[in-house]
PDB file of C-alpha atoms in Angstrom:
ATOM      1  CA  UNK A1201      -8.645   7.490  -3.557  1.00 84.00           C
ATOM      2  CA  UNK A1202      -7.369   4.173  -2.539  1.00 79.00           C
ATOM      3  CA  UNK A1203      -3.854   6.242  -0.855  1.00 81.00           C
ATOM      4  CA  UNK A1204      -5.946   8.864   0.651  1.00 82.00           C
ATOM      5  CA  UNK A1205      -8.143   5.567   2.755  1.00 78.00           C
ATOM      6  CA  UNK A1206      -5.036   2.807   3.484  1.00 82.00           C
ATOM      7  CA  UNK A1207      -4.215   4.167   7.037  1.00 82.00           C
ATOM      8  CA  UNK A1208      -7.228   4.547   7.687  1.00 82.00           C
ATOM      9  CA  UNK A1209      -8.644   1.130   6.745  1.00 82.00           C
ATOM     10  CA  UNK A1210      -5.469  -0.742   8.421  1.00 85.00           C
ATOM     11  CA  UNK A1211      -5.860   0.896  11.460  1.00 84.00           C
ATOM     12  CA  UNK A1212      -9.627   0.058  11.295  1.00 85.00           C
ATOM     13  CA  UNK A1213      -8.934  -3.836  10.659  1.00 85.00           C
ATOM     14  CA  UNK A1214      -6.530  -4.414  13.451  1.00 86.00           C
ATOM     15  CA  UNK A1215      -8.644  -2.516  15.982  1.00 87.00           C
ATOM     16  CA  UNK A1216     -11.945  -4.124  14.839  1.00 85.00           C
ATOM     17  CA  UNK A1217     -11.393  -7.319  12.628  1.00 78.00           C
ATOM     18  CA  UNK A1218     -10.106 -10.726  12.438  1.00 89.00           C
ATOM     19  CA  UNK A1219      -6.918 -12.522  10.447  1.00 92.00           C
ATOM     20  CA  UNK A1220      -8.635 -12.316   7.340  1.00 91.00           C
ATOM     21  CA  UNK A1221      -9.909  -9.152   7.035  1.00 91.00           C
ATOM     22  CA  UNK A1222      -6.620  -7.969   8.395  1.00 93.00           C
ATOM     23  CA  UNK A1223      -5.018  -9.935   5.661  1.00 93.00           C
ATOM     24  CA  UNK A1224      -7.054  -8.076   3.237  1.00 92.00           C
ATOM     25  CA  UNK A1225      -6.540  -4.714   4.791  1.00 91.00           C
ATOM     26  CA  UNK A1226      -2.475  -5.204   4.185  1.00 94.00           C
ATOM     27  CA  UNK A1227      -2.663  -6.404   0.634  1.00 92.00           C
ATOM     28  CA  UNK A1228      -5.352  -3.578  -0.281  1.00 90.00           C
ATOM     29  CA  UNK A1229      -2.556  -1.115   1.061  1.00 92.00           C
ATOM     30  CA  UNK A1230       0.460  -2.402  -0.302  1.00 93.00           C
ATOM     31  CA  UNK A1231      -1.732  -2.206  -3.941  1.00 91.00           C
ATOM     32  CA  UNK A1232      -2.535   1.198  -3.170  1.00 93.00           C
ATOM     33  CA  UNK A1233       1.053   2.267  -2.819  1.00 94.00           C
ATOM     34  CA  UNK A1234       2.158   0.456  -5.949  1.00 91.00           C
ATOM     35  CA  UNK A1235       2.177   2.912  -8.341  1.00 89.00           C
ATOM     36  CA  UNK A1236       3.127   5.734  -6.321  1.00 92.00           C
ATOM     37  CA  UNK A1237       5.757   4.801  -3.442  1.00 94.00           C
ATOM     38  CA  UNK A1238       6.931   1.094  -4.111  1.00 94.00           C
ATOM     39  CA  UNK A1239       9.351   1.216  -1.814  1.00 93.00           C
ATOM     40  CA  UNK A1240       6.262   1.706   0.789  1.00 94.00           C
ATOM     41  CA  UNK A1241       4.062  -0.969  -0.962  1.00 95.00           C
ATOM     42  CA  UNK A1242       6.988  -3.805  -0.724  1.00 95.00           C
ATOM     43  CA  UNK A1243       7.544  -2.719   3.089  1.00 94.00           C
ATOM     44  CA  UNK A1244       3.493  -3.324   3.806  1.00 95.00           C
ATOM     45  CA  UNK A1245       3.638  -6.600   1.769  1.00 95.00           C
ATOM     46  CA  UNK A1246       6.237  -7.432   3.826  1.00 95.00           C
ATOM     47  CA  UNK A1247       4.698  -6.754   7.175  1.00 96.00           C
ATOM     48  CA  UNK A1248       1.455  -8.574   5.447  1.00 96.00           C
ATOM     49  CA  UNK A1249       3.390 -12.060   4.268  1.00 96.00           C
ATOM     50  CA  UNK A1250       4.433 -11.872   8.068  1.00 97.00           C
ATOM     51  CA  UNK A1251       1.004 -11.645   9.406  1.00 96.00           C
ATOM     52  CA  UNK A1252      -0.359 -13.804   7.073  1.00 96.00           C
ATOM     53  CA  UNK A1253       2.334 -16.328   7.529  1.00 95.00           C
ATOM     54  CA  UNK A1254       2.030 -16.151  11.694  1.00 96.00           C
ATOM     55  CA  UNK A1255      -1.791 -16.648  11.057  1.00 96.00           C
ATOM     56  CA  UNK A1256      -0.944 -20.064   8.434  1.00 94.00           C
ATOM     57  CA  UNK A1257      -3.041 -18.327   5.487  1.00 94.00           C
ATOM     58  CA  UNK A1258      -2.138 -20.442   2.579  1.00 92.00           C
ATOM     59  CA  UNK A1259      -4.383 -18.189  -0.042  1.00 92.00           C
ATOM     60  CA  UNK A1260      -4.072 -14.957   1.427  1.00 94.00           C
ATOM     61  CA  UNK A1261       0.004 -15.636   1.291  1.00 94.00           C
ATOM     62  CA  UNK A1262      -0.334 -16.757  -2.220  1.00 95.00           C
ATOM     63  CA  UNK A1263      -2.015 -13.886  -3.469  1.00 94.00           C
ATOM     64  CA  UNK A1264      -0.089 -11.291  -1.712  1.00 96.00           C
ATOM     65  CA  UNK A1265       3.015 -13.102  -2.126  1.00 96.00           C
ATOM     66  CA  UNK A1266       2.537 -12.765  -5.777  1.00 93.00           C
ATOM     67  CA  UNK A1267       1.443  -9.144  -5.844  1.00 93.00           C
ATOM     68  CA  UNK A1268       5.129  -8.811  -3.950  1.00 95.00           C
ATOM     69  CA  UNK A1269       7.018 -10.732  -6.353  1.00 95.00           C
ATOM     70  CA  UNK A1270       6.322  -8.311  -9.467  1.00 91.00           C
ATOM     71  CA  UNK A1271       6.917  -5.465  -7.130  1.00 93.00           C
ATOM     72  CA  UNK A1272      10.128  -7.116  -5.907  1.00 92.00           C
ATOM     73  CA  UNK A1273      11.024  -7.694  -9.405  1.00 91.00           C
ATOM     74  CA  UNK A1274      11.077  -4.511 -10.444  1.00 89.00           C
ATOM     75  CA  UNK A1275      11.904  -2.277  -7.417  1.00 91.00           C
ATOM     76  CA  UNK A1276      13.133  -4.451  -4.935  1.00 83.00           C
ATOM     77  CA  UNK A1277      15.807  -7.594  -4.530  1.00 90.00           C
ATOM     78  CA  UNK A1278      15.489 -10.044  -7.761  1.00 90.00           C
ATOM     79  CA  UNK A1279      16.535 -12.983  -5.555  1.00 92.00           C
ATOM     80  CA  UNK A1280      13.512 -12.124  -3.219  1.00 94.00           C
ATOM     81  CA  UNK A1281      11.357 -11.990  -6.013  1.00 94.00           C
ATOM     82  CA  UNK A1282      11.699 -15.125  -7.648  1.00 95.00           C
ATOM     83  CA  UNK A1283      11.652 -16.907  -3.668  1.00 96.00           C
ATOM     84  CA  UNK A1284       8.049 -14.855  -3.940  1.00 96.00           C
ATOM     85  CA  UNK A1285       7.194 -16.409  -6.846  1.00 95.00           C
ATOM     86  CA  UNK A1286       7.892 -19.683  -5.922  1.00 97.00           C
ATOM     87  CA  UNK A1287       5.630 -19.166  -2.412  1.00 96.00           C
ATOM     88  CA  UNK A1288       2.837 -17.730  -4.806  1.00 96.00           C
ATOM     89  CA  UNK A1289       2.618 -20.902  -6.789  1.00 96.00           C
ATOM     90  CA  UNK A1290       3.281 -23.514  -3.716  1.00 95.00           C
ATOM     91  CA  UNK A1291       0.443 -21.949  -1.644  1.00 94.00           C
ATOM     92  CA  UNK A1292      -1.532 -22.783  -4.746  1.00 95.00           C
ATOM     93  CA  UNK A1293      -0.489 -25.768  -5.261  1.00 95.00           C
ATOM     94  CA  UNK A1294      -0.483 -27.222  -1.735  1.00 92.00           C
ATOM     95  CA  UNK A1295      -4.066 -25.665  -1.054  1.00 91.00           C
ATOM     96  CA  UNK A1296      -5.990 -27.331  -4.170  1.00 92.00           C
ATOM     97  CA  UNK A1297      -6.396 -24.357  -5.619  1.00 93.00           C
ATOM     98  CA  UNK A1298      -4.302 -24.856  -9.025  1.00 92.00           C
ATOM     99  CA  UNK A1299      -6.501 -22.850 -11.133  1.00 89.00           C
ATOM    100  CA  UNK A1300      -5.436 -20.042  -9.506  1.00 92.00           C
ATOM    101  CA  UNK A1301      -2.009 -20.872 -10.800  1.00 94.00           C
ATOM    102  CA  UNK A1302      -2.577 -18.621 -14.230  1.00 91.00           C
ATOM    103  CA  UNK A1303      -1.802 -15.732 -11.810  1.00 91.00           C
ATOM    104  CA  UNK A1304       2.241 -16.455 -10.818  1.00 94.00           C
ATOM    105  CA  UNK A1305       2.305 -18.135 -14.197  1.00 94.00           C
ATOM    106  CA  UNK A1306       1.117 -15.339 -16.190  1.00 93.00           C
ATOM    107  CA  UNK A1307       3.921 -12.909 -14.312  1.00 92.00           C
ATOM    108  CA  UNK A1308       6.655 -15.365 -14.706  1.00 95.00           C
ATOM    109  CA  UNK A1309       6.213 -15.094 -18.722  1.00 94.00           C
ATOM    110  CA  UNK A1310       6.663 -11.886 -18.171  1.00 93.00           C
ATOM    111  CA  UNK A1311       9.274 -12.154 -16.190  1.00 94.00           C
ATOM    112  CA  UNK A1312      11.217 -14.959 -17.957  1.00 96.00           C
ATOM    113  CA  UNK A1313      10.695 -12.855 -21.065  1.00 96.00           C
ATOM    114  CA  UNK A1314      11.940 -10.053 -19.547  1.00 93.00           C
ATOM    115  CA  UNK A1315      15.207 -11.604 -18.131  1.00 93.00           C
ATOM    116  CA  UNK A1316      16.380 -12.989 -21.366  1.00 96.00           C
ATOM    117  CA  UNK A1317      14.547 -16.399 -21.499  1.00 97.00           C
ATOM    118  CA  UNK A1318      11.977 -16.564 -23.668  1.00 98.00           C
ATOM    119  CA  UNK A1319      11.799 -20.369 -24.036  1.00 98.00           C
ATOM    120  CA  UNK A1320      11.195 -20.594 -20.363  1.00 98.00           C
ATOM    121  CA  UNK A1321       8.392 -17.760 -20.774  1.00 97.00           C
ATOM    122  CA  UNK A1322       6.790 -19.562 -24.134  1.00 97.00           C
ATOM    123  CA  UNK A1323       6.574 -23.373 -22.191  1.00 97.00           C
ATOM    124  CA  UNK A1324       4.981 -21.485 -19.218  1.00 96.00           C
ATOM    125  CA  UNK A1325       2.605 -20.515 -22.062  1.00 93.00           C
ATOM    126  CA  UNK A1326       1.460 -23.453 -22.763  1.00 92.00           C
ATOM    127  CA  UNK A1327       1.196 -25.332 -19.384  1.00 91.00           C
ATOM    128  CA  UNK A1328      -1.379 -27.180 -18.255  1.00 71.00           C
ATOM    129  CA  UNK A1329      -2.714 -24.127 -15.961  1.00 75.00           C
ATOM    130  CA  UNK A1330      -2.771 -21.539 -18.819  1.00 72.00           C
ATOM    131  CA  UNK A1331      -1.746 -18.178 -17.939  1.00 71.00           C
ATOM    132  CA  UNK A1332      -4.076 -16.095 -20.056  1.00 68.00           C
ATOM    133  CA  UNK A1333      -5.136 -13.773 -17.801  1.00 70.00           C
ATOM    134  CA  UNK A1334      -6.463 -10.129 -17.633  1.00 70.00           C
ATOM    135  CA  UNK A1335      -2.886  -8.269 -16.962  1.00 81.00           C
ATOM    136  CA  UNK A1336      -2.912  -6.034 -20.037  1.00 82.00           C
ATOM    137  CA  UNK A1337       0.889  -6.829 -20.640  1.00 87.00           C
ATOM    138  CA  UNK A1338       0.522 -10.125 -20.592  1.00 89.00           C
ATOM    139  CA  UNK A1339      -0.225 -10.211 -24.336  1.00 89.00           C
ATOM    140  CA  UNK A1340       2.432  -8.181 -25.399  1.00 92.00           C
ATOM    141  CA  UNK A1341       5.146  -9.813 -23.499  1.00 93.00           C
ATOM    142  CA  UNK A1342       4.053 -13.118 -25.539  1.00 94.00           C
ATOM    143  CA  UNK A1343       3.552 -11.778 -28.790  1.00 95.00           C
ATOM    144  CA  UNK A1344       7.742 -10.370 -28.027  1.00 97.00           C
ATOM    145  CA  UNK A1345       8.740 -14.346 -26.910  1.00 97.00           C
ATOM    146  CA  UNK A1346       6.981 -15.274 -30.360  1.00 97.00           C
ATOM    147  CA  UNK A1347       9.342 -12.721 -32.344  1.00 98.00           C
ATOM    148  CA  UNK A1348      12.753 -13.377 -30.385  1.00 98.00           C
ATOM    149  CA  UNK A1349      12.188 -16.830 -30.635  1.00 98.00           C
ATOM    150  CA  UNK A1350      10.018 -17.271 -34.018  1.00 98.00           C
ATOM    151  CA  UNK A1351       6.867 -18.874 -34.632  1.00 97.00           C
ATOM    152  CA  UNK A1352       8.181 -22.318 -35.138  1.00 98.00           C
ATOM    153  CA  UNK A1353       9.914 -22.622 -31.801  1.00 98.00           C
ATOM    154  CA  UNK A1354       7.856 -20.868 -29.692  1.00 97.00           C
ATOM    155  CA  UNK A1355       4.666 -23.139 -31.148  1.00 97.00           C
ATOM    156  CA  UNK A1356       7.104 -26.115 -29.907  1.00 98.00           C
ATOM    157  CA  UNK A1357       7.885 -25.061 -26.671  1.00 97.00           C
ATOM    158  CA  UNK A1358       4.021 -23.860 -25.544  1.00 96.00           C
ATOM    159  CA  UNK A1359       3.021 -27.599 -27.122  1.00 96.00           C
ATOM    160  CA  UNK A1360       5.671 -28.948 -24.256  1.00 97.00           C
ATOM    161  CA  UNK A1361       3.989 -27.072 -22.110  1.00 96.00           C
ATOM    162  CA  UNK A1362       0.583 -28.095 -22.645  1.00 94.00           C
ATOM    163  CA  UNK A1363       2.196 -31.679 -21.934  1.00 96.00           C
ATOM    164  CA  UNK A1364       2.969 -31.027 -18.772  1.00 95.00           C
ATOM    165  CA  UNK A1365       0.551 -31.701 -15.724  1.00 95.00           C
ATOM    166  CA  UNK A1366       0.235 -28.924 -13.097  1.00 94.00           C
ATOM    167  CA  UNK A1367       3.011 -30.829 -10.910  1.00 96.00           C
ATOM    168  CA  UNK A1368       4.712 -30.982 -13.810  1.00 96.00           C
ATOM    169  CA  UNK A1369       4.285 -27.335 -14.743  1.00 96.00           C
ATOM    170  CA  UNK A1370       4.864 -26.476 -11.353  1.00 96.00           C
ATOM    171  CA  UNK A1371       8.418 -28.373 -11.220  1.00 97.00           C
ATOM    172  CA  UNK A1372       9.616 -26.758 -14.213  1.00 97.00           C
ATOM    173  CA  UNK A1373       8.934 -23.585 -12.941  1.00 97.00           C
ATOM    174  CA  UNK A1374      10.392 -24.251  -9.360  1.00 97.00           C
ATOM    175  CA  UNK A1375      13.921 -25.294 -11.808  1.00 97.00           C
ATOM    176  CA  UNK A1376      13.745 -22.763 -13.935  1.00 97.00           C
ATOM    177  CA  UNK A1377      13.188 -20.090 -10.831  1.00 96.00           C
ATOM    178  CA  UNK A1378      16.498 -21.945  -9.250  1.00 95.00           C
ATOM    179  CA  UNK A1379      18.384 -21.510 -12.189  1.00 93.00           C
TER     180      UNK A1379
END
């Protein structure tokens, strides 16, 4: 339903509405096209970060920068995703809104865990912005850190985590991103 409506409803927010709802209209496209034609969702994210960057959106670009990054990650350029990533959780940061940070935290779990480094994933389990969240394979990518790493270690590195403030948190994943 959502395909056979995204022309339609981008064409009606730049003829009719303002930055934000334009904003809205791109993200609401490029998740439309996720599933089906990736290559077309990353191309409308891309066109969206652009608006939204021209038009200094620091939330809009930190949601739709992070709906990018997983898309990137899997279909796209790696490199791109992880500088994604790191936009997602600055234009958190830098706007107050931290608690949103479970989002790009939650994904880079399961993104660490997925690229080999599960005690990267298990610290960003524990951080002082917890990452349980509401993506259904969130909880299975932690329950596989537990068993590659075992219970013992992966109950030491999410207590490092919850250690760290959300600058803290923040840093380590800006250097583990770099890395």
């Amino acid at each position: 339903e959502a395909i056979a409506i995204a022309d339609d409803t981008m064409t009606a927010a730049c003829s009719h509405a303002g930055p934000l709802f334009i904003a809205w209209a791109y993200s609401a496209c490029g998740r439309a096209y996720t599933a089906s034609d990736p290559n077309r969702a990353l191309d409308t994210f891309r066109e969206g970060l652009a608006y939204i960057r021209q038009h200094r959106m620091p939330l809009q670009e930190a949601w739709m920068a992070m709906d990018a990054a997983v898309l990137e990650a899997t279909h796209g350029d790696l490199d791109q995703a992880l500088d994604l990533f790191a936009a997602s959780m600055d234009s958190f940061f830098q706007s107050g809104a931290t608690a949103f940070l479970a989002g790009p935290f939650a994904r880079l779990v399961m993104f660490f865990d997925r690229t080999g480094r599960p005690d990267v994933a298990a610290t960003l389990c524990g951080t002082a912005v917890n990452p349980r969240t509401y993506l259904p394979q969130f909880d299975g990518a932690v329950d596989h850190v537990r068993s590659v790493l075992g219970t013992v270690t992966f109950d030491a590195c999410v207590r490092a985590g919850a250690a760290m403030t959300v600058t803290q948190a923040v840093h380590y994943a800006h250097h583990h991103i770099q890395l």
